[in-house]
Short mmCIF file of N, CA and C and ligand atoms in Angstrom, two decimals:
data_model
loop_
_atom_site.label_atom_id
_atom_site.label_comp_id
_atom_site.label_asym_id
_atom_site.label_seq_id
_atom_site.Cartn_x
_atom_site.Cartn_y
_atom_site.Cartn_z
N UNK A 16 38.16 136.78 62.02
CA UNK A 16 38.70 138.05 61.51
C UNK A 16 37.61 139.12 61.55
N UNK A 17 37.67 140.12 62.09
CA UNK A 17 37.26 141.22 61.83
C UNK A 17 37.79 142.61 61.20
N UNK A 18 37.15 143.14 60.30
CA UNK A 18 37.29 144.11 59.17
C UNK A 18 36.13 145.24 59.29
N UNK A 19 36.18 146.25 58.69
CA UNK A 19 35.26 147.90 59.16
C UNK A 19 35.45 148.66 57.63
N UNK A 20 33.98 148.49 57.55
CA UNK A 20 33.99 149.51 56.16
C UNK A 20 33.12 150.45 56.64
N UNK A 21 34.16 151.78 56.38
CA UNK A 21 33.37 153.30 56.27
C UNK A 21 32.59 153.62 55.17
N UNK A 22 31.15 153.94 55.12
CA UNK A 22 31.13 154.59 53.73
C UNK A 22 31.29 156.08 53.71
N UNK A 23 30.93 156.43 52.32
CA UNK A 23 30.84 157.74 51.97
C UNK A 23 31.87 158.73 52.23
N UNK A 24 33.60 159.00 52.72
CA UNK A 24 34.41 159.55 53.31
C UNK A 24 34.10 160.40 52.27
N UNK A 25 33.75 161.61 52.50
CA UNK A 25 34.52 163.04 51.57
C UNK A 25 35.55 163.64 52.35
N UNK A 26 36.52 164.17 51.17
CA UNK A 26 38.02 164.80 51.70
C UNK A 26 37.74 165.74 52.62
N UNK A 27 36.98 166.77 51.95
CA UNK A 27 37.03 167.88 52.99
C UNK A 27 36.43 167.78 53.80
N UNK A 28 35.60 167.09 54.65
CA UNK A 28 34.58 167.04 55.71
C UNK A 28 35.21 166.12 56.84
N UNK A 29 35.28 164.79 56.43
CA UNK A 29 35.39 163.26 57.13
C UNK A 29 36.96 163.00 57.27
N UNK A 30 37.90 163.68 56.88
CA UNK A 30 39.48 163.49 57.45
C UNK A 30 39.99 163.05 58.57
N UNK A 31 39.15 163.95 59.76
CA UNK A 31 39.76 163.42 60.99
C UNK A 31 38.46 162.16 61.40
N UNK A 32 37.96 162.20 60.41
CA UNK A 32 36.82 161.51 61.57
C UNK A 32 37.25 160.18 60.72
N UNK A 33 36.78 160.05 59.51
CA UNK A 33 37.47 158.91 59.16
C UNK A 33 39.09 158.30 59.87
N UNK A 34 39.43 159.16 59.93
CA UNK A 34 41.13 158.58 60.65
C UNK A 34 41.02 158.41 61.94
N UNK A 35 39.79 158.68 62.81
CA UNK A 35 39.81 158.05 63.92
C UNK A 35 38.93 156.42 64.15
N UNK A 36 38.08 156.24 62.99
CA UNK A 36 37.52 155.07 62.83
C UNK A 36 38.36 154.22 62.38
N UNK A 37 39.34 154.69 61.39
CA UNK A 37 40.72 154.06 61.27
C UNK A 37 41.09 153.36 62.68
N UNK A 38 41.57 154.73 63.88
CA UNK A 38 42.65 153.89 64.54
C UNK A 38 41.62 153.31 65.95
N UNK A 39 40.32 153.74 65.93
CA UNK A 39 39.95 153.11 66.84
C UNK A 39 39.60 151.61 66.15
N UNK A 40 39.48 151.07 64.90
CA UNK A 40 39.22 149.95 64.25
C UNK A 40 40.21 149.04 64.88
N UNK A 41 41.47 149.66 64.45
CA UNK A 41 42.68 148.81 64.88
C UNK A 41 43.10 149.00 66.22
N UNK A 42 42.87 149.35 67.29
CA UNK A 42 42.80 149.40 68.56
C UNK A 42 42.28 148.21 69.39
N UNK A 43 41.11 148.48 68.83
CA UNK A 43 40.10 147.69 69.26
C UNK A 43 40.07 146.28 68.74
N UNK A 44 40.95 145.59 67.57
CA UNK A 44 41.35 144.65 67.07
C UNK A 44 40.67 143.97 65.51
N UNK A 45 40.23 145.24 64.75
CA UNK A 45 40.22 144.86 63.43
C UNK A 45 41.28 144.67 62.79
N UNK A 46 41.52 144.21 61.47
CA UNK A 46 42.63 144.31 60.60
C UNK A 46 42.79 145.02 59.70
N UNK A 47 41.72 145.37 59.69
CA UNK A 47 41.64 146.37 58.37
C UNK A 47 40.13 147.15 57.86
N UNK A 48 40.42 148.84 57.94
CA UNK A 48 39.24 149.06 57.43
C UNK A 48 39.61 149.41 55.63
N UNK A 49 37.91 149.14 55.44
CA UNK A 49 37.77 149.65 53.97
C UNK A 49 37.10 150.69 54.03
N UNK A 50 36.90 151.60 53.04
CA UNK A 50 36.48 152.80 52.61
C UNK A 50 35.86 152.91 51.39
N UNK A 51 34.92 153.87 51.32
CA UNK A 51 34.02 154.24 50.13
C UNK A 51 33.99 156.14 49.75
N UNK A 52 33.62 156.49 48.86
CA UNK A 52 33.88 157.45 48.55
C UNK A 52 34.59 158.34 47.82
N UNK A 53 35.45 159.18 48.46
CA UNK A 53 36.76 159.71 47.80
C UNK A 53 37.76 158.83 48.41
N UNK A 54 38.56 158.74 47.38
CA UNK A 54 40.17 158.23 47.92
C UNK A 54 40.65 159.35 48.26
N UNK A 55 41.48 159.08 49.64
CA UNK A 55 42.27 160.25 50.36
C UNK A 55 43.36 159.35 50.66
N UNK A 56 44.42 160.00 50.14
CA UNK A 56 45.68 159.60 50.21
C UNK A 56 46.44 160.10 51.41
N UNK A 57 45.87 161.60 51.65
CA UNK A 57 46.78 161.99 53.13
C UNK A 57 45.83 161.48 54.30
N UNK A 58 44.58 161.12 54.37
CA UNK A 58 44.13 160.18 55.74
C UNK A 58 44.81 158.78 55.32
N UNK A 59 45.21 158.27 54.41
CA UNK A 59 45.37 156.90 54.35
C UNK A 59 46.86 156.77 55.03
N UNK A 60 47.60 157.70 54.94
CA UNK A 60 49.22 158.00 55.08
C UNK A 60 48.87 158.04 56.39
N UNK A 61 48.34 159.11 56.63
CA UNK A 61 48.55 159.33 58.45
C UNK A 61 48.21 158.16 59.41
N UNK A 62 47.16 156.84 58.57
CA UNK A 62 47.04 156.07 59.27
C UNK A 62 47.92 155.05 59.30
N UNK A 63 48.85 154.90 58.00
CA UNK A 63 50.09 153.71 57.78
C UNK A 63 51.39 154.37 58.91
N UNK A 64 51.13 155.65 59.20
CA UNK A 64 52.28 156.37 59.97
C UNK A 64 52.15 155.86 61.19
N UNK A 65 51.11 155.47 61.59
CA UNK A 65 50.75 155.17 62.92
C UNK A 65 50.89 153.80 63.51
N UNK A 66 50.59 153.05 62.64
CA UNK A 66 51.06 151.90 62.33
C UNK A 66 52.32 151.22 62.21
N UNK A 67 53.41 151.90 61.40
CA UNK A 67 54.32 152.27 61.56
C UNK A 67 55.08 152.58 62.46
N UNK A 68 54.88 153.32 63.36
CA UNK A 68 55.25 153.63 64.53
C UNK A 68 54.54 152.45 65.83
N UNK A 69 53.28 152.31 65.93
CA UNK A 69 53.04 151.52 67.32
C UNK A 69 52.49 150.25 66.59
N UNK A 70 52.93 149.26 65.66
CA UNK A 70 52.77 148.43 65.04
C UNK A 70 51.77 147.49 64.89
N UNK A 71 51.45 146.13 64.71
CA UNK A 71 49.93 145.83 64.39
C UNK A 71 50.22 145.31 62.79
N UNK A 72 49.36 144.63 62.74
CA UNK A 72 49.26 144.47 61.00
C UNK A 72 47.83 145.35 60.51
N UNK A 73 47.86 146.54 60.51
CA UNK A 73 46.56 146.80 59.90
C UNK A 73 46.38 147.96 58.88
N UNK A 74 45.45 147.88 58.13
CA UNK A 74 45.76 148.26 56.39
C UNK A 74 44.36 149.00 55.75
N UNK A 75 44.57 149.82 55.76
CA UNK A 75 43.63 150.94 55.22
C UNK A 75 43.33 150.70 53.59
N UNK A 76 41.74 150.35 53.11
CA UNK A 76 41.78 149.88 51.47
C UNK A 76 40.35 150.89 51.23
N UNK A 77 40.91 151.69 49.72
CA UNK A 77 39.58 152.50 49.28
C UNK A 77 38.78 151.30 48.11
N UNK A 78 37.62 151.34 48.54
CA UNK A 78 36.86 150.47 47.12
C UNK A 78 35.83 151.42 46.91
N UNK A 79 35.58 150.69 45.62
CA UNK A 79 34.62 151.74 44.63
C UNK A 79 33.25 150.73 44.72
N UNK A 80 33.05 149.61 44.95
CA UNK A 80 32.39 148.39 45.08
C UNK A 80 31.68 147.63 46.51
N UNK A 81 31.27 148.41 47.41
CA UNK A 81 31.33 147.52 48.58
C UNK A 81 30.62 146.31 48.51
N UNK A 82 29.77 146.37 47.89
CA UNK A 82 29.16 144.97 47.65
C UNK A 82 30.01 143.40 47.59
N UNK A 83 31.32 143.74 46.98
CA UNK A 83 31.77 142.87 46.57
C UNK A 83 32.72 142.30 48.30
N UNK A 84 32.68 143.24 48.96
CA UNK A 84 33.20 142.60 50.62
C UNK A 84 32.56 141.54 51.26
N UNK A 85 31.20 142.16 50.93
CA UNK A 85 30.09 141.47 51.74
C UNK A 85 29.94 139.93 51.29
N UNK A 86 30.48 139.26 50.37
CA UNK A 86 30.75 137.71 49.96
C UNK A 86 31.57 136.83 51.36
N UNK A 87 30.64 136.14 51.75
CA UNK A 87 31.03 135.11 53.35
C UNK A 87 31.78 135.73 54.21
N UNK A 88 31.27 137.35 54.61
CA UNK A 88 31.28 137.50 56.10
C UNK A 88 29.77 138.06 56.33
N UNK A 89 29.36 138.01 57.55
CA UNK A 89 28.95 138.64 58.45
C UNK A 89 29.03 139.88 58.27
N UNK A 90 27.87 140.76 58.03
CA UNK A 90 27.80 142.37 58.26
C UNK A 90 26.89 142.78 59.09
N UNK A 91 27.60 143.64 59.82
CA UNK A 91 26.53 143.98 60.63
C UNK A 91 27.15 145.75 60.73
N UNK A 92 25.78 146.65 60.13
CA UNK A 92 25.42 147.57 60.26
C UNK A 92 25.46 148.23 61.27
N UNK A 93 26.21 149.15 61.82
CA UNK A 93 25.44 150.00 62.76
C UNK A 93 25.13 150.97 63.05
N UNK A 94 23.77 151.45 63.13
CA UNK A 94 22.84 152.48 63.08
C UNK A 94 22.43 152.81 64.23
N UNK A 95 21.80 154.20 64.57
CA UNK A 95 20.81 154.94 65.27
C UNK A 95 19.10 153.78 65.28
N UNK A 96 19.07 153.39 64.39
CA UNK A 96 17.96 152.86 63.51
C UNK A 96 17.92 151.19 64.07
N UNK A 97 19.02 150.80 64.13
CA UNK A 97 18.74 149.45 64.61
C UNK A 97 18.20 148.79 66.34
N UNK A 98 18.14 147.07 66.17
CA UNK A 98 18.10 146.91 67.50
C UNK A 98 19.17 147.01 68.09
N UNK A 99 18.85 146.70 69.73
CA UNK A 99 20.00 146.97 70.20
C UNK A 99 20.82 145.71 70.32
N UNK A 100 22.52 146.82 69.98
CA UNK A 100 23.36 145.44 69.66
C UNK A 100 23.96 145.07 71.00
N UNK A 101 23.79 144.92 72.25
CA UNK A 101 24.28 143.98 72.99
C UNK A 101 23.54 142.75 73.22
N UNK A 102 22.17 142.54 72.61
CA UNK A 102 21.47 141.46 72.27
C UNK A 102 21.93 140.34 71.26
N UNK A 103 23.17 141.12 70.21
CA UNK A 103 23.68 140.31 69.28
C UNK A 103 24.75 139.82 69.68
N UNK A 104 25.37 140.95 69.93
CA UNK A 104 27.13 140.68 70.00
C UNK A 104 27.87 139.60 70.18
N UNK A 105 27.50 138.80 71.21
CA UNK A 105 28.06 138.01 71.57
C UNK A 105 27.80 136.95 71.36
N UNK A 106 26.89 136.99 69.76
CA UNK A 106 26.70 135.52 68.94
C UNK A 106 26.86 135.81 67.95
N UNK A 107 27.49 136.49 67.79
CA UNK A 107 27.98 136.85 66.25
C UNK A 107 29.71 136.16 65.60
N UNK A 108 29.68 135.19 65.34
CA UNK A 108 31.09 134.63 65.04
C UNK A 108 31.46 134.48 63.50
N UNK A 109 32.31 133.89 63.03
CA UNK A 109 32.84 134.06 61.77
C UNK A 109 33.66 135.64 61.32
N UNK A 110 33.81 135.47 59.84
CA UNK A 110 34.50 136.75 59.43
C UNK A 110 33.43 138.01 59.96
N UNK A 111 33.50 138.64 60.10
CA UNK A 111 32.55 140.08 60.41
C UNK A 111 33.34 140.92 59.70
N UNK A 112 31.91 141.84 59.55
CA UNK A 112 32.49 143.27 58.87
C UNK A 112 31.55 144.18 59.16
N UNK A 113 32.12 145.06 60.12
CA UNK A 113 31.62 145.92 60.64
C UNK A 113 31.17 147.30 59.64
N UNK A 114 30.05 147.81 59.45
CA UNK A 114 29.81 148.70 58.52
C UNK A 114 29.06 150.35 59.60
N UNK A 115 29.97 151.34 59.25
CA UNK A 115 29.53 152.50 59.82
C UNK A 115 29.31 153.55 58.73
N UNK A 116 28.54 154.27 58.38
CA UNK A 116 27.92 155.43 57.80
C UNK A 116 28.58 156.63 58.22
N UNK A 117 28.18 157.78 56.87
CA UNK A 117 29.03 158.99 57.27
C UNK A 117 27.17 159.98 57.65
N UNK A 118 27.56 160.79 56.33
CA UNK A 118 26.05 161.60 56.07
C UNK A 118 25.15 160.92 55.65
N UNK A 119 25.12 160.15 54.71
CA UNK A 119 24.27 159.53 54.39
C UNK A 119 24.51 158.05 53.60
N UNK A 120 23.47 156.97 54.21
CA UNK A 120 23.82 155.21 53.97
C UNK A 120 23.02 155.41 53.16
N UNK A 121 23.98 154.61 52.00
CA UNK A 121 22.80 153.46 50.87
C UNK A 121 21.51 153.19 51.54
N UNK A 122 19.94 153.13 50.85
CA UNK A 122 19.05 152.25 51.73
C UNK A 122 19.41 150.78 51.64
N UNK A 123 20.06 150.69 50.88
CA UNK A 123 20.04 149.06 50.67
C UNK A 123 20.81 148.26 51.52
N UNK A 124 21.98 149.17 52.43
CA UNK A 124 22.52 148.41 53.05
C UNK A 124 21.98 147.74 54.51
N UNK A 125 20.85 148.27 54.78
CA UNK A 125 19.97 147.74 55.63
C UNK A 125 19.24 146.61 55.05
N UNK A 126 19.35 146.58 54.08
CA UNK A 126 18.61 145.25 54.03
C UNK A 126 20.20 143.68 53.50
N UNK A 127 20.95 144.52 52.95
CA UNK A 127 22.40 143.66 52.43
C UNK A 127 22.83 143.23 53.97
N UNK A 128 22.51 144.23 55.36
CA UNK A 128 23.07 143.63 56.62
C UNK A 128 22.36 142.19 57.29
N UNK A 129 23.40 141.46 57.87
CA UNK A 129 22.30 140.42 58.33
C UNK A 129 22.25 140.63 59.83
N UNK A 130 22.86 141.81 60.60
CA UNK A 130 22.47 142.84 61.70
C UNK A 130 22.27 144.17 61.22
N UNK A 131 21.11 144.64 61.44
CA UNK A 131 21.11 146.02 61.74
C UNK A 131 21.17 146.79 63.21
N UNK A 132 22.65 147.38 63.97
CA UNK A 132 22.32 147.01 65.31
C UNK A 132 21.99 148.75 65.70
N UNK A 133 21.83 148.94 66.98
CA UNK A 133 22.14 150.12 68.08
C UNK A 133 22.91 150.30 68.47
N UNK A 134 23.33 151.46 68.99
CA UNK A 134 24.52 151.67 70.18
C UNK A 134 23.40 152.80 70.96
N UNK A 135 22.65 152.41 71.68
CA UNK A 135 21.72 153.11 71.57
C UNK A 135 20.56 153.41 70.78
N UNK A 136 19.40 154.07 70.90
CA UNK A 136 18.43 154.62 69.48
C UNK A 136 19.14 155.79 69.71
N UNK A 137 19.74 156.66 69.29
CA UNK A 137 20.04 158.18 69.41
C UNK A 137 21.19 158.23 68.78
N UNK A 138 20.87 159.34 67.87
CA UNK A 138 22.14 159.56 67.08
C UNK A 138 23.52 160.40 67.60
N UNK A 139 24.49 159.73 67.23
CA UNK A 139 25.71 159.92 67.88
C UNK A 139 27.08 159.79 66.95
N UNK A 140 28.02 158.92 67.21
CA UNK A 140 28.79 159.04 66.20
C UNK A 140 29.26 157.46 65.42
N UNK A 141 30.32 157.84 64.61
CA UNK A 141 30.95 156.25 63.83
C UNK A 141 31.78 155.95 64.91
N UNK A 142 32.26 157.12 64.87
CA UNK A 142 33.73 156.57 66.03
C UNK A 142 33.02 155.38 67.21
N UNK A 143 32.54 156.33 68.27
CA UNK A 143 31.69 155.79 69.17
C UNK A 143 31.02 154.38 69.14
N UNK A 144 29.93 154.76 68.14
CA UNK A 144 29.42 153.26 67.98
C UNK A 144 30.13 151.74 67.56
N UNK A 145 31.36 152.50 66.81
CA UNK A 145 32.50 151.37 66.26
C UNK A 145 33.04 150.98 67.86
N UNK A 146 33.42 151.64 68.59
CA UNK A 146 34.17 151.50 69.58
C UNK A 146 33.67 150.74 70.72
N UNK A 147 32.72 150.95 70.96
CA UNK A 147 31.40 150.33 71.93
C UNK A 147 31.19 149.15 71.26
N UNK A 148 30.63 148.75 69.99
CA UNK A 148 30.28 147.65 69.37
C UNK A 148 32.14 146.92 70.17
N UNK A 149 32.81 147.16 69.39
CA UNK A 149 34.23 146.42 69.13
C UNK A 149 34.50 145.99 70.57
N UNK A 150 34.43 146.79 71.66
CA UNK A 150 35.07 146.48 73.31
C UNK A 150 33.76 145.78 73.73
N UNK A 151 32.67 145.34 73.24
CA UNK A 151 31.76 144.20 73.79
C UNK A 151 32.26 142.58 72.74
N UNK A 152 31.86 142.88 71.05
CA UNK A 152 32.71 141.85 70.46
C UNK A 152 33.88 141.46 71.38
N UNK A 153 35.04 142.19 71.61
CA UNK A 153 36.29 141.42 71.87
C UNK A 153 36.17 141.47 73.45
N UNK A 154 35.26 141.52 74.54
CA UNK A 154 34.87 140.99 75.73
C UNK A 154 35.68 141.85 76.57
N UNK A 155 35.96 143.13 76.10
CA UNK A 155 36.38 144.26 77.00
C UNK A 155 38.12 144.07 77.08
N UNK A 156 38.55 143.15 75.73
CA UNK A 156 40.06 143.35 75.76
C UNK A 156 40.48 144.00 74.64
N UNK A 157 41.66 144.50 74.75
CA UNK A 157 42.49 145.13 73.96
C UNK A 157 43.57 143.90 72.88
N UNK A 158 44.11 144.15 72.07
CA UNK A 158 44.76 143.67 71.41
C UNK A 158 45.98 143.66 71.85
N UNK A 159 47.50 142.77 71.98
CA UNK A 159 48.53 143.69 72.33
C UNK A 159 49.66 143.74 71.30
N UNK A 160 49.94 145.20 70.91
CA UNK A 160 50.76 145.66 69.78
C UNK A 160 52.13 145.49 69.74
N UNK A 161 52.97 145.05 69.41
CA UNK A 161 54.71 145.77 69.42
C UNK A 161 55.40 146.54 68.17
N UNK A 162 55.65 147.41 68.53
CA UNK A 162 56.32 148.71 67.56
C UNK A 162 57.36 149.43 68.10
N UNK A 163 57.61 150.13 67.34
CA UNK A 163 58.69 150.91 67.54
C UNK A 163 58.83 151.74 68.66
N UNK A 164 57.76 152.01 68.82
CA UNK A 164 57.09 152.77 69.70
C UNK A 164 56.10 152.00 70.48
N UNK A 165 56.15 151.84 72.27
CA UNK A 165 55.56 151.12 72.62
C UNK A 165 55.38 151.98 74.31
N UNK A 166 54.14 152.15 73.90
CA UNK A 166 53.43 152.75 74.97
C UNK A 166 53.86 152.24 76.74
N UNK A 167 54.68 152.76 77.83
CA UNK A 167 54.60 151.71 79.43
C UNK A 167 53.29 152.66 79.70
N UNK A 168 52.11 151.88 80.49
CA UNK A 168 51.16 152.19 81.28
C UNK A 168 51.87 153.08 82.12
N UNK A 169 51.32 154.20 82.84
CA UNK A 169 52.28 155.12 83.68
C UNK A 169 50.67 156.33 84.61
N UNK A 170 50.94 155.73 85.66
CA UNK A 170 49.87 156.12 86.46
C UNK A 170 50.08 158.38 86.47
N UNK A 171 51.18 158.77 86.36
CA UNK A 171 51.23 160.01 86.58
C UNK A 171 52.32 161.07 85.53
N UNK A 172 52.52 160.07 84.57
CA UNK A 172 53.14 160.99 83.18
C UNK A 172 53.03 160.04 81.97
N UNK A 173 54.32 160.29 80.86
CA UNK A 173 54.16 159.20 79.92
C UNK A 173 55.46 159.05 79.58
N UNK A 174 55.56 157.68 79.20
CA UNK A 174 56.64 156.94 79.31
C UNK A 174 56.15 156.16 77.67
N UNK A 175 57.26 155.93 77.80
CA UNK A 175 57.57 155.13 76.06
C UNK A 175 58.49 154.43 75.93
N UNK A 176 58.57 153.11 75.75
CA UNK A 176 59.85 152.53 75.05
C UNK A 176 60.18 152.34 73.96
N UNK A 177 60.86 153.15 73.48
CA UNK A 177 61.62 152.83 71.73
C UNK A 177 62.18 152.21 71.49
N UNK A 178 62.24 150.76 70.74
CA UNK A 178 62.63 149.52 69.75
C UNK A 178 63.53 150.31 68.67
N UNK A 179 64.73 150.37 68.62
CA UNK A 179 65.01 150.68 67.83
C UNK A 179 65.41 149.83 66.51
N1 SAM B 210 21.13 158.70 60.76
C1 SAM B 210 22.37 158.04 61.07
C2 SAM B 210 22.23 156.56 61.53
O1 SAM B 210 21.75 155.76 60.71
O2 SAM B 210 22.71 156.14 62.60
C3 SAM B 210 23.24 158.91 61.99
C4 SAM B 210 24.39 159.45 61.17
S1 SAM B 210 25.87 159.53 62.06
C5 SAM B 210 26.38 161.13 61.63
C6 SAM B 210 27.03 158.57 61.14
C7 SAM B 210 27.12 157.12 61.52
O3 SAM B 210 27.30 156.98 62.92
C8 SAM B 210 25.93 156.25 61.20
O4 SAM B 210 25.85 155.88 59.85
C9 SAM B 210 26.17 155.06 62.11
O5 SAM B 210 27.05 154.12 61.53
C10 SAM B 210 26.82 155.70 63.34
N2 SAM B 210 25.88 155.91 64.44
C11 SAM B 210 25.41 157.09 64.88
N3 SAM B 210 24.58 156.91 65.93
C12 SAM B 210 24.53 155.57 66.15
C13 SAM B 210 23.86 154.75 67.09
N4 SAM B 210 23.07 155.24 68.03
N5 SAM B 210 24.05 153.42 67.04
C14 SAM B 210 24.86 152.87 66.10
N6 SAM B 210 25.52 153.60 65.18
C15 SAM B 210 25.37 154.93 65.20
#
């Protein structure tokens, strides 16, 4: 199982950006991210909407506690700051929990990680680095979804099939 905790979301700043670590989490084949910070009820909605619509089991949770996640999985950090993670990736097994930063990380969670990785040394983004980490973890595959809404591959427009 893999799981993705954001920290630090503030409402007014991190909305869209948090909601894209959301859906690239579950894209890419987490089950669920957690969150720190403010509780935001309209990023949490927009991401159950989506879900909703192109289906998946995956579930957006605010905690006030992250510490208490980190009990028998795997965390691995990822930073500007760390080594580089395609040296890990692909020995990393068990529960994981992927941890991405907003403005500013706890110091401690560099040392609570038992990876601190790279996506690069150069600072860049959550999205990104979640996304890159996740399509090396899952060996460059996708998950496959069924919903209501279900995307046909379509070389020159877009096409959709609706489940009703
Ligand atoms: N100083 C931060 C750091 O530790 O990477 C950059 C802050 S960046 C605005 C927000 C988050 O993006 C970071 O907490 C980290 O999770 C992720 N991030 C940014 N650049 C990264 C990189 N090169 N490798 C891995 N993660 C990165």
């Amino acid at each position: 199982m893999i799981e993705v905790l954001r920290l630090g979301h503030r409402i007014s700043r991190d909305k869209r950006i948090s909601t894209h670590v959301a859906l690239v989490a579950r894209t890419f084949g987490a089950s669920r991210l957690y969150y720190t910070g403010q509780k935001d009820g309209e990023m949490e909605s927009s991401v159950c909407k989506i879900v909703s619509k192109f289906g998946g089991d995956f579930s957006v949770e605010h905690v006030k506690d992250f510490k208490k996640l980190f009990l028998g999985k795997k965390i691995v950090h990822l930073t500007m700051y760390g080594d580089d993670f395609s040296k890990y990736v692909g020995k990393i097994k068990g529960n994981v929990l992927v941890v991405v930063g907003g403005e500013k990380v706890p110091g401690e969670i560099y040392s609570l990680s038992d990876y601190n990785l790279g996506v690069g040394n150069q600072p860049h983004s959550e999205v990104a680095a979640l996304a890159v980490f996740l399509d090396h973890f899952n060996k460059f595959k996708f998950p496959k979804f069924k919903g209501k809404l279900n995307v046909v591959p379509n070389i020159k427009g877009k096409k959709i099939f609706k489940k009703e």
